[in-house]
Amino acid sequence: MKTALITGITGQDGSYLSEFLISKGYNVVGLVRRNSTVDQRSRLDHLAAPVRKKLALEYGDLLDIPSLVLTLKKHRPAEVYNLAAQSHVKISFDQPIFTAQATGLGALNLLEAIRISDLECRFYQASSSEMFGKAEQSPQNERTPFHPRSPYGISKVFAHWATINYRESYGMWNSCGILFNHESPRRGENFVTRKITLQANRIAAGLADTLYLGNMNAKRDWGFAGDYVEAMWLMLQHSKPDDFVIATGETHSVEEFCKIAFGHLGLDYKKYVKTDQAYMRPAEVELLCGDAGKARAELGWTPKVPFPQLVKMMVDADKAR
Ligand code: NAP
Ligand code: GDD
């Protein structure tokens, strides 16, 4: 029975990846930060007994190398998925140093901890389409140059190259998944998709009357998180470590997302959505669209949930809540 360590297990992707790996028979170990409440574990609550027996949580932090070494030595995982990060792009402008430490240096800390522990494992780094930023070409693939536009983006570029450098320098089995935006009913409430589906429901229920957004013209390649965690696992089962773009190949604007979400509740978004400068970014990524041809050819991965279905799934889940 294989053991996998997931950093960032309390996040959106961590919860889907835990479920996926447990369904494959893995023992899953998750790194959790100390918090004044245990609320941050709500995305794992449904993993109740007997499945829960396959899940162990250890206190730790990417900024605390001893906690990483202790966890690695205790569990000797065959696979390590580094999903932990300060992952909010706009907030990275408010906390650039912390973001660089957690999202950038944190990955290097984990790679060093693996090296110090003399652990032979396969390592997955959660790289991001934000690294393409002001992209020179569309769609973006594994050979597209990076032009990050935020402290988050530059931190992810650092972590990405650190992961590749440790592969090249020390022969470590490291793969980077360059994932485009992926969403779900478990998405954090201050990312644009979830912000829209939550507030559209509040408006439909008569509990609110306006949704304030920033740049509604921004376009993203949005897929379903449940599909994307499978790609992470496939990368670590591949015959060699490598880097892959994971995307749907379609791009849609924030405005289109609003139209479908409000429309699904029988509302015209134009009556309720207003723009507010507070949600604009100092530098914006206007358009992302990924080419996942390499993942399709080499990993056999394809996305399953189309865009309109994703939006409706999120609206319905918030309605039920
Ligand atoms: P998320 O919901 O924001 O989860 C982030 C996770 O990282 C949380 O579990 C958080 O713990 C943890 N974390 C933050 N700082 C940490 C630290 N210093 N030490 C240990 N844990 C820490 O993010 P997500 O959407 O699941 O994304 C997963 C990963 O993929 C992230 O690295 C993200 O940058 C990357 N990514 C995401 C997307 C996307 O569209 N979702 C696309 C490309 C790449 P707490 O719960 O304690 O805060
Ligand atoms: N969050 C937010 N809130 N974004 C808004 C808003 C708003 O009120 N109004 C417009 N937007 C626009 C943003 O300016 C951006 O262009 C787009 O909506 C998407 O924003 P987010 O949902 O915050 O996601 P992101 O694309 O910046 O970053 C996400 O995807 C990356 C992959 O490309 C995060 O999950 C990152 O961690 C991930 O790496």
GROMACS .gro file of C-alpha atoms and ligand atoms in nm:
model
  408
    1MET     CA    1   0.000   0.000   0.000
    2LYS     CA    2   0.154   0.333  -0.107
    3THR     CA    3   0.167   0.638   0.118
    4ALA     CA    4   0.129   0.988  -0.027
    5LEU     CA    5   0.202   1.314   0.152
    6ILE     CA    6  -0.011   1.614   0.055
    7THR     CA    7   0.083   1.965   0.162
    8GLY     CA    8  -0.212   2.204   0.132
    9ILE     CA    9  -0.453   1.919   0.213
   10THR     CA   10  -0.706   2.158   0.369
   11GLY     CA   11  -0.739   2.350   0.040
   12GLN     CA   12  -0.970   2.286  -0.256
   13ASP     CA   13  -0.731   2.058  -0.447
   14GLY     CA   14  -0.603   1.886  -0.132
   15SER     CA   15  -0.951   1.762  -0.050
   16TYR     CA   16  -1.018   1.627  -0.401
   17LEU     CA   17  -0.672   1.469  -0.424
   18SER     CA   18  -0.717   1.300  -0.083
   19GLU     CA   19  -1.045   1.148  -0.196
   20PHE     CA   20  -0.894   1.038  -0.525
   21LEU     CA   21  -0.584   0.876  -0.370
   22ILE     CA   22  -0.784   0.702  -0.096
   23SER     CA   23  -1.013   0.559  -0.366
   24LYS     CA   24  -0.697   0.419  -0.530
   25GLY     CA   25  -0.599   0.246  -0.203
   26TYR     CA   26  -0.334   0.494  -0.084
   27ASN     CA   27  -0.268   0.590   0.276
   28VAL     CA   28  -0.276   0.970   0.274
   29VAL     CA   29  -0.081   1.195   0.509
   30GLY     CA   30  -0.171   1.563   0.512
   31LEU     CA   31   0.028   1.854   0.649
   32VAL     CA   32  -0.194   2.099   0.842
   33ARG     CA   33  -0.112   2.434   0.995
   34ARG     CA   34  -0.204   2.513   1.350
   35ASN     CA   35  -0.513   2.732   1.351
   36SER     CA   36  -0.721   2.883   1.632
   37THR     CA   37  -1.019   2.681   1.506
   38VAL     CA   38  -1.042   2.351   1.322
   39ASP     CA   39  -1.275   2.509   1.065
   40GLN     CA   40  -1.003   2.505   0.803
   41ARG     CA   41  -1.049   2.126   0.786
   42SER     CA   42  -1.413   2.149   0.675
   43ARG     CA   43  -1.328   2.032   0.323
   44LEU     CA   44  -1.211   1.700   0.473
   45ASP     CA   45  -1.508   1.649   0.707
   46HIS     CA   46  -1.694   1.425   0.464
   47LEU     CA   47  -1.402   1.181   0.462
   48ALA     CA   48  -1.555   1.007   0.764
   49ALA     CA   49  -1.472   0.660   0.899
   50PRO     CA   50  -1.383   0.404   0.764
   51VAL     CA   51  -1.212   0.609   0.490
   52ARG     CA   52  -1.078   0.838   0.762
   53LYS     CA   53  -0.850   0.554   0.877
   54LYS     CA   54  -0.659   0.602   0.552
   55LEU     CA   55  -0.597   0.970   0.633
   56ALA     CA   56  -0.344   1.098   0.889
   57LEU     CA   57  -0.291   1.465   0.961
   58GLU     CA   58   0.039   1.606   1.087
   59TYR     CA   59   0.103   1.959   1.208
   60GLY     CA   60   0.356   2.139   0.994
   61ASP     CA   61   0.427   2.437   0.775
   62LEU     CA   62   0.630   2.484   0.457
   63LEU     CA   63   0.821   2.758   0.641
   64ASP     CA   64   0.920   2.520   0.921
   65ILE     CA   65   1.176   2.277   0.775
   66PRO     CA   66   1.202   2.054   1.088
   67SER     CA   67   0.828   1.982   1.070
   68LEU     CA   68   0.874   1.874   0.707
   69VAL     CA   69   1.171   1.649   0.786
   70LEU     CA   70   0.992   1.490   1.083
   71THR     CA   71   0.680   1.417   0.875
   72LEU     CA   72   0.884   1.271   0.588
   73LYS     CA   73   1.090   1.052   0.822
   74LYS     CA   74   0.785   0.930   1.010
   75HIS     CA   75   0.577   0.830   0.705
   76ARG     CA   76   0.837   0.773   0.427
   77PRO     CA   77   0.585   0.863   0.151
   78ALA     CA   78   0.631   0.719  -0.198
   79GLU     CA   79   0.468   1.030  -0.347
   80VAL     CA   80   0.474   1.391  -0.228
   81TYR     CA   81   0.225   1.644  -0.367
   82ASN     CA   82   0.321   2.004  -0.288
   83LEU     CA   83  -0.012   2.189  -0.310
   84ALA     CA   84   0.049   2.433  -0.023
   85ALA     CA   85   0.070   2.800  -0.117
   86GLN     CA   86  -0.063   3.147  -0.050
   87SER     CA   87  -0.267   3.099  -0.364
   88HIS     CA   88  -0.466   3.423  -0.398
   89VAL     CA   89  -0.322   3.648  -0.671
   90LYS     CA   90  -0.475   3.977  -0.553
   91ILE     CA   91  -0.375   3.914  -0.190
   92SER     CA   92  -0.019   3.845  -0.307
   93PHE     CA   93   0.007   4.219  -0.384
   94ASP     CA   94  -0.084   4.291  -0.019
   95GLN     CA   95   0.153   4.026   0.120
   96PRO     CA   96   0.432   3.989  -0.138
   97ILE     CA   97   0.704   3.879   0.106
   98PHE     CA   98   0.490   3.620   0.280
   99THR     CA   99   0.369   3.493  -0.059
  100ALA     CA  100   0.728   3.457  -0.180
  101GLN     CA  101   0.816   3.270   0.139
  102ALA     CA  102   0.520   3.028   0.137
  103THR     CA  103   0.464   2.985  -0.237
  104GLY     CA  104   0.822   3.019  -0.360
  105LEU     CA  105   1.071   2.935  -0.085
  106GLY     CA  106   0.826   2.686   0.069
  107ALA     CA  107   0.869   2.454  -0.230
  108LEU     CA  108   1.248   2.477  -0.200
  109ASN     CA  109   1.222   2.401   0.174
  110LEU     CA  110   1.028   2.085   0.093
  111LEU     CA  111   1.274   1.978  -0.177
  112GLU     CA  112   1.561   2.029   0.070
  113ALA     CA  113   1.373   1.837   0.340
  114ILE     CA  114   1.334   1.542   0.098
  115ARG     CA  115   1.706   1.559   0.015
  116ILE     CA  116   1.810   1.580   0.382
  117SER     CA  117   1.582   1.285   0.466
  118ASP     CA  118   1.744   1.068   0.196
  119LEU     CA  119   1.397   0.987   0.072
  120GLU     CA  120   1.340   0.827  -0.268
  121CYS     CA  121   0.997   0.960  -0.364
  122ARG     CA  122   0.813   1.107  -0.659
  123PHE     CA  123   0.745   1.479  -0.617
  124TYR     CA  124   0.467   1.689  -0.767
  125GLN     CA  125   0.486   2.069  -0.773
  126ALA     CA  126   0.166   2.269  -0.820
  127SER     CA  127   0.282   2.512  -1.086
  128SER     CA  128   0.038   2.760  -1.234
  129SER     CA  129  -0.079   2.921  -1.557
  130GLU     CA  130  -0.026   3.252  -1.371
  131MET     CA  131   0.343   3.199  -1.461
  132PHE     CA  132   0.253   3.279  -1.825
  133GLY     CA  133   0.096   3.608  -1.715
  134LYS     CA  134   0.126   3.850  -2.006
  135ALA     CA  135   0.160   3.561  -2.246
  136GLU     CA  136   0.330   3.603  -2.581
  137GLN     CA  137   0.118   3.336  -2.748
  138SER     CA  138  -0.219   3.169  -2.715
  139PRO     CA  139  -0.289   2.894  -2.637
  140GLN     CA  140  -0.002   2.848  -2.391
  141ASN     CA  141   0.192   2.522  -2.380
  142GLU     CA  142   0.500   2.384  -2.199
  143ARG     CA  143   0.732   2.588  -2.425
  144THR     CA  144   0.559   2.925  -2.382
  145PRO     CA  145   0.789   3.178  -2.205
  146PHE     CA  146   0.686   3.298  -1.860
  147HIS     CA  147   0.596   3.661  -1.792
  148PRO     CA  148   0.443   3.660  -1.442
  149ARG     CA  149   0.236   3.963  -1.339
  150SER     CA  150   0.209   3.931  -0.960
  151PRO     CA  151   0.412   3.837  -0.651
  152TYR     CA  152   0.219   3.507  -0.664
  153GLY     CA  153   0.323   3.450  -1.026
  154ILE     CA  154   0.691   3.522  -0.964
  155SER     CA  155   0.689   3.296  -0.657
  156LYS     CA  156   0.543   3.012  -0.863
  157VAL     CA  157   0.811   3.062  -1.130
  158PHE     CA  158   1.078   3.032  -0.856
  159ALA     CA  159   0.921   2.712  -0.721
  160HIS     CA  160   0.881   2.571  -1.073
  161TRP     CA  161   1.247   2.622  -1.163
  162ALA     CA  162   1.364   2.500  -0.820
  163THR     CA  163   1.173   2.176  -0.884
  164ILE     CA  164   1.329   2.134  -1.229
  165ASN     CA  165   1.673   2.227  -1.098
  166TYR     CA  166   1.657   1.957  -0.828
  167ARG     CA  167   1.555   1.707  -1.095
  168GLU     CA  168   1.853   1.805  -1.310
  169SER     CA  169   2.104   1.848  -1.024
  170TYR     CA  170   2.022   1.553  -0.799
  171GLY     CA  171   1.825   1.319  -1.024
  172MET     CA  172   1.513   1.365  -0.811
  173TRP     CA  173   1.185   1.235  -0.959
  174ASN     CA  174   1.016   1.576  -0.981
  175SER     CA  175   0.724   1.676  -1.204
  176CYS     CA  176   0.548   2.011  -1.239
  177GLY     CA  177   0.184   2.039  -1.337
  178ILE     CA  178   0.119   2.376  -1.497
  179LEU     CA  179  -0.249   2.388  -1.413
  180PHE     CA  180  -0.491   2.643  -1.550
  181ASN     CA  181  -0.775   2.768  -1.329
  182HIS     CA  182  -0.984   2.491  -1.182
  183GLU     CA  183  -1.293   2.539  -0.973
  184SER     CA  184  -1.554   2.345  -0.778
  185PRO     CA  185  -1.816   2.385  -0.508
  186ARG     CA  186  -1.519   2.371  -0.264
  187ARG     CA  187  -1.343   2.671  -0.419
  188GLY     CA  188  -1.235   2.942  -0.175
  189GLU     CA  189  -1.506   3.209  -0.142
  190ASN     CA  190  -1.289   3.501  -0.256
  191PHE     CA  191  -1.194   3.357  -0.596
  192VAL     CA  192  -1.411   3.506  -0.866
  193THR     CA  193  -1.613   3.197  -0.964
  194ARG     CA  194  -1.723   3.111  -0.611
  195LYS     CA  195  -1.778   3.477  -0.527
  196ILE     CA  196  -2.023   3.493  -0.819
  197THR     CA  197  -2.208   3.167  -0.744
  198LEU     CA  198  -2.246   3.256  -0.375
  199GLN     CA  199  -2.369   3.611  -0.428
  200ALA     CA  200  -2.599   3.517  -0.719
  201ASN     CA  201  -2.770   3.274  -0.481
  202ARG     CA  202  -2.796   3.536  -0.206
  203ILE     CA  203  -2.952   3.777  -0.458
  204ALA     CA  204  -3.195   3.508  -0.582
  205ALA     CA  205  -3.295   3.444  -0.219
  206GLY     CA  206  -3.353   3.815  -0.156
  207LEU     CA  207  -3.064   3.838   0.091
  208ALA     CA  208  -2.851   4.078  -0.119
  209ASP     CA  209  -2.900   4.305  -0.417
  210THR     CA  210  -2.558   4.369  -0.574
  211LEU     CA  211  -2.243   4.181  -0.671
  212TYR     CA  212  -1.931   4.399  -0.688
  213LEU     CA  213  -1.653   4.272  -0.915
  214GLY     CA  214  -1.326   4.395  -1.063
  215ASN     CA  215  -1.219   4.330  -1.423
  216MET     CA  216  -1.510   4.153  -1.592
  217ASN     CA  217  -1.329   4.128  -1.926
  218ALA     CA  218  -1.053   3.900  -1.793
  219LYS     CA  219  -1.062   3.560  -1.963
  220ARG     CA  220  -0.969   3.230  -1.803
  221ASP     CA  221  -0.947   2.865  -1.903
  222TRP     CA  222  -1.171   2.718  -1.630
  223GLY     CA  223  -1.192   2.344  -1.560
  224PHE     CA  224  -1.324   2.123  -1.278
  225ALA     CA  225  -1.085   2.056  -0.985
  226GLY     CA  226  -1.196   1.691  -0.961
  227ASP     CA  227  -1.068   1.630  -1.315
  228TYR     CA  228  -0.740   1.812  -1.248
  229VAL     CA  229  -0.628   1.611  -0.944
  230GLU     CA  230  -0.638   1.299  -1.160
  231ALA     CA  231  -0.381   1.467  -1.386
  232MET     CA  232  -0.152   1.526  -1.085
  233TRP     CA  233  -0.160   1.157  -1.002
  234LEU     CA  234  -0.110   1.052  -1.366
  235MET     CA  235   0.206   1.268  -1.381
  236LEU     CA  236   0.356   1.072  -1.090
  237GLN     CA  237   0.265   0.736  -1.253
  238HIS     CA  238   0.432   0.833  -1.583
  239SER     CA  239   0.745   0.656  -1.707
  240LYS     CA  240   0.961   0.965  -1.643
  241PRO     CA  241   0.941   1.293  -1.451
  242ASP     CA  242   0.830   1.578  -1.675
  243ASP     CA  243   0.622   1.897  -1.686
  244PHE     CA  244   0.268   1.919  -1.826
  245VAL     CA  245   0.009   2.186  -1.902
  246ILE     CA  246  -0.338   2.089  -1.775
  247ALA     CA  247  -0.624   2.289  -1.925
  248THR     CA  248  -0.951   2.264  -2.117
  249GLY     CA  249  -0.838   2.462  -2.423
  250GLU     CA  250  -1.140   2.696  -2.392
  251THR     CA  251  -1.139   3.048  -2.254
  252HIS     CA  252  -1.433   3.247  -2.113
  253SER     CA  253  -1.468   3.593  -1.961
  254VAL     CA  254  -1.573   3.671  -1.605
  255GLU     CA  255  -1.880   3.833  -1.762
  256GLU     CA  256  -1.973   3.509  -1.942
  257PHE     CA  257  -1.942   3.326  -1.609
  258CYS     CA  258  -2.185   3.577  -1.453
  259LYS     CA  259  -2.429   3.540  -1.741
  260ILE     CA  260  -2.454   3.161  -1.703
  261ALA     CA  261  -2.456   3.166  -1.320
  262PHE     CA  262  -2.731   3.428  -1.285
  263GLY     CA  263  -2.918   3.285  -1.585
  264HIS     CA  264  -2.929   2.944  -1.414
  265LEU     CA  265  -3.119   3.114  -1.129
  266GLY     CA  266  -3.354   3.290  -1.373
  267LEU     CA  267  -3.184   3.629  -1.326
  268ASP     CA  268  -3.031   3.882  -1.568
  269TYR     CA  269  -2.678   3.951  -1.434
  270LYS     CA  270  -2.677   4.301  -1.587
  271LYS     CA  271  -2.928   4.416  -1.323
  272TYR     CA  272  -2.710   4.311  -1.030
  273VAL     CA  273  -2.339   4.322  -1.118
  274LYS     CA  274  -2.138   4.643  -1.068
  275THR     CA  275  -1.767   4.707  -1.093
  276ASP     CA  276  -1.562   4.833  -0.800
  277GLN     CA  277  -1.202   4.957  -0.827
  278ALA     CA  278  -1.121   4.778  -0.500
  279TYR     CA  279  -1.115   4.446  -0.687
  280MET     CA  280  -0.884   4.561  -0.970
  281ARG     CA  281  -0.522   4.440  -0.963
  282PRO     CA  282  -0.208   4.656  -1.002
  283ALA     CA  283  -0.115   4.435  -1.300
  284GLU     CA  284  -0.369   4.205  -1.460
  285VAL     CA  285  -0.346   3.878  -1.652
  286GLU     CA  286  -0.599   3.949  -1.927
  287LEU     CA  287  -0.619   3.615  -2.104
  288LEU     CA  288  -0.525   3.256  -2.031
  289CYS     CA  289  -0.596   2.959  -2.255
  290GLY     CA  290  -0.404   2.633  -2.229
  291ASP     CA  291  -0.298   2.367  -2.475
  292ALA     CA  292  -0.298   2.032  -2.290
  293GLY     CA  293  -0.200   1.833  -2.600
  294LYS     CA  294   0.109   1.686  -2.435
  295ALA     CA  295  -0.090   1.559  -2.133
  296ARG     CA  296  -0.351   1.413  -2.367
  297ALA     CA  297  -0.088   1.233  -2.576
  298GLU     CA  298   0.146   1.113  -2.300
  299LEU     CA  299  -0.080   1.073  -1.995
  300GLY     CA  300  -0.411   1.000  -2.168
  301TRP     CA  301  -0.567   1.286  -1.967
  302THR     CA  302  -0.870   1.482  -2.086
  303PRO     CA  303  -1.104   1.714  -1.893
  304LYS     CA  304  -1.456   1.575  -1.844
  305VAL     CA  305  -1.669   1.863  -1.713
  306PRO     CA  306  -1.752   2.133  -1.972
  307PHE     CA  307  -1.769   2.502  -1.875
  308PRO     CA  308  -2.150   2.554  -1.854
  309GLN     CA  309  -2.185   2.236  -1.647
  310LEU     CA  310  -1.912   2.355  -1.409
  311VAL     CA  311  -2.087   2.689  -1.354
  312LYS     CA  312  -2.423   2.521  -1.292
  313MET     CA  313  -2.266   2.263  -1.056
  314MET     CA  314  -2.125   2.548  -0.844
  315VAL     CA  315  -2.452   2.747  -0.848
  316ASP     CA  316  -2.654   2.439  -0.749
  317ALA     CA  317  -2.415   2.350  -0.466
  318ASP     CA  318  -2.438   2.702  -0.319
  319LYS     CA  319  -2.815   2.696  -0.359
  320ALA     CA  320  -2.833   2.370  -0.163
  321ARG     CA  321  -2.614   2.519   0.109
  322NAP     P1  322  -0.613   2.675  -0.171
  322NAP     O1  323  -0.754   2.626  -0.164
  322NAP     O2  324  -0.584   2.819  -0.147
  322NAP     O3  325  -0.529   2.589  -0.065
  322NAP     C1  326  -0.398   2.626  -0.027
  322NAP     C2  327  -0.349   2.530   0.079
  322NAP     O4  328  -0.215   2.567   0.117
  322NAP     C3  329  -0.431   2.532   0.210
  322NAP     O5  330  -0.441   2.399   0.258
  322NAP     C4  331  -0.343   2.615   0.303
  322NAP     O6  332  -0.362   2.585   0.440
  322NAP     C5  333  -0.206   2.569   0.260
  322NAP     N1  334  -0.095   2.655   0.300
  322NAP     C6  335  -0.079   2.786   0.273
  322NAP     N2  336   0.038   2.830   0.323
  322NAP     C7  337   0.098   2.725   0.381
  322NAP     C8  338   0.221   2.705   0.450
  322NAP     N3  339   0.307   2.806   0.471
  322NAP     N4  340   0.250   2.582   0.498
  322NAP     C9  341   0.163   2.478   0.481
  322NAP     N5  342   0.045   2.491   0.418
  322NAP    C10  343   0.012   2.612   0.369
  322NAP     O7  344  -0.548   2.637  -0.312
  322NAP     P2  345  -0.598   2.533  -0.425
  322NAP     O8  346  -0.692   2.603  -0.516
  322NAP     O9  347  -0.638   2.407  -0.360
  322NAP    O10  348  -0.463   2.513  -0.508
  322NAP    C11  349  -0.368   2.414  -0.471
  322NAP    C12  350  -0.231   2.450  -0.527
  322NAP    O11  351  -0.238   2.459  -0.668
  322NAP    C13  352  -0.178   2.586  -0.479
  322NAP    O12  353  -0.038   2.575  -0.472
  322NAP    C14  354  -0.215   2.680  -0.592
  322NAP    O13  355  -0.129   2.791  -0.594
  322NAP    C15  356  -0.197   2.588  -0.711
  322NAP     N6  357  -0.279   2.619  -0.828
  322NAP    C16  358  -0.414   2.632  -0.815
  322NAP    C17  359  -0.491   2.654  -0.927
  322NAP    C18  360  -0.641   2.669  -0.916
  322NAP    O14  361  -0.702   2.718  -1.013
  322NAP     N7  362  -0.703   2.626  -0.807
  322NAP    C19  363  -0.431   2.662  -1.054
  322NAP    C20  364  -0.292   2.645  -1.063
  322NAP    C21  365  -0.217   2.622  -0.950
  322NAP     P3  366  -0.475   2.662   0.532
  322NAP    O15  367  -0.604   2.589   0.505
  322NAP    O16  368  -0.421   2.643   0.668
  322NAP    O17  369  -0.478   2.804   0.487
  323GDD     N1  370  -1.088   3.718  -0.701
  323GDD     C1  371  -1.155   3.806  -0.777
  323GDD     N2  372  -1.251   3.883  -0.720
  323GDD     N3  373  -1.124   3.814  -0.910
  323GDD     C2  374  -1.195   3.900  -0.985
  323GDD     C3  375  -1.295   3.982  -0.933
  323GDD     C4  376  -1.324   3.974  -0.793
  323GDD     O1  377  -1.410   4.043  -0.739
  323GDD     N4  378  -1.347   4.055  -1.034
  323GDD     C5  379  -1.282   4.022  -1.145
  323GDD     N5  380  -1.188   3.928  -1.118
  323GDD     C6  381  -1.095   3.871  -1.215
  323GDD     C7  382  -0.948   3.879  -1.171
  323GDD     O2  383  -0.896   4.011  -1.194
  323GDD     C8  384  -0.887   3.772  -1.261
  323GDD     O3  385  -0.858   3.828  -1.388
  323GDD     C9  386  -1.000   3.669  -1.276
  323GDD     O4  387  -1.120   3.733  -1.229
  323GDD    C10  388  -0.978   3.541  -1.196
  323GDD     O5  389  -0.946   3.576  -1.063
  323GDD     P1  390  -0.936   3.466  -0.946
  323GDD     O6  391  -1.060   3.384  -0.942
  323GDD     O7  392  -0.895   3.537  -0.821
  323GDD     O8  393  -0.823   3.367  -0.998
  323GDD     P2  394  -0.679   3.395  -1.064
  323GDD     O9  395  -0.692   3.361  -1.210
  323GDD    O10  396  -0.627   3.527  -1.028
  323GDD    O11  397  -0.589   3.287  -0.991
  323GDD    C11  398  -0.635   3.151  -0.975
  323GDD    O12  399  -0.593   3.074  -1.084
  323GDD    C12  400  -0.450   3.059  -1.097
  323GDD    C13  401  -0.423   2.975  -1.221
  323GDD    O13  402  -0.422   3.057  -1.335
  323GDD    C14  403  -0.579   3.100  -0.841
  323GDD    O14  404  -0.638   2.976  -0.813
  323GDD    C15  405  -0.430   3.080  -0.848
  323GDD    O15  406  -0.384   3.015  -0.729
  323GDD    C16  407  -0.398   2.992  -0.970
  323GDD    O16  408  -0.260   2.968  -0.981
   0.00000   0.00000   0.00000
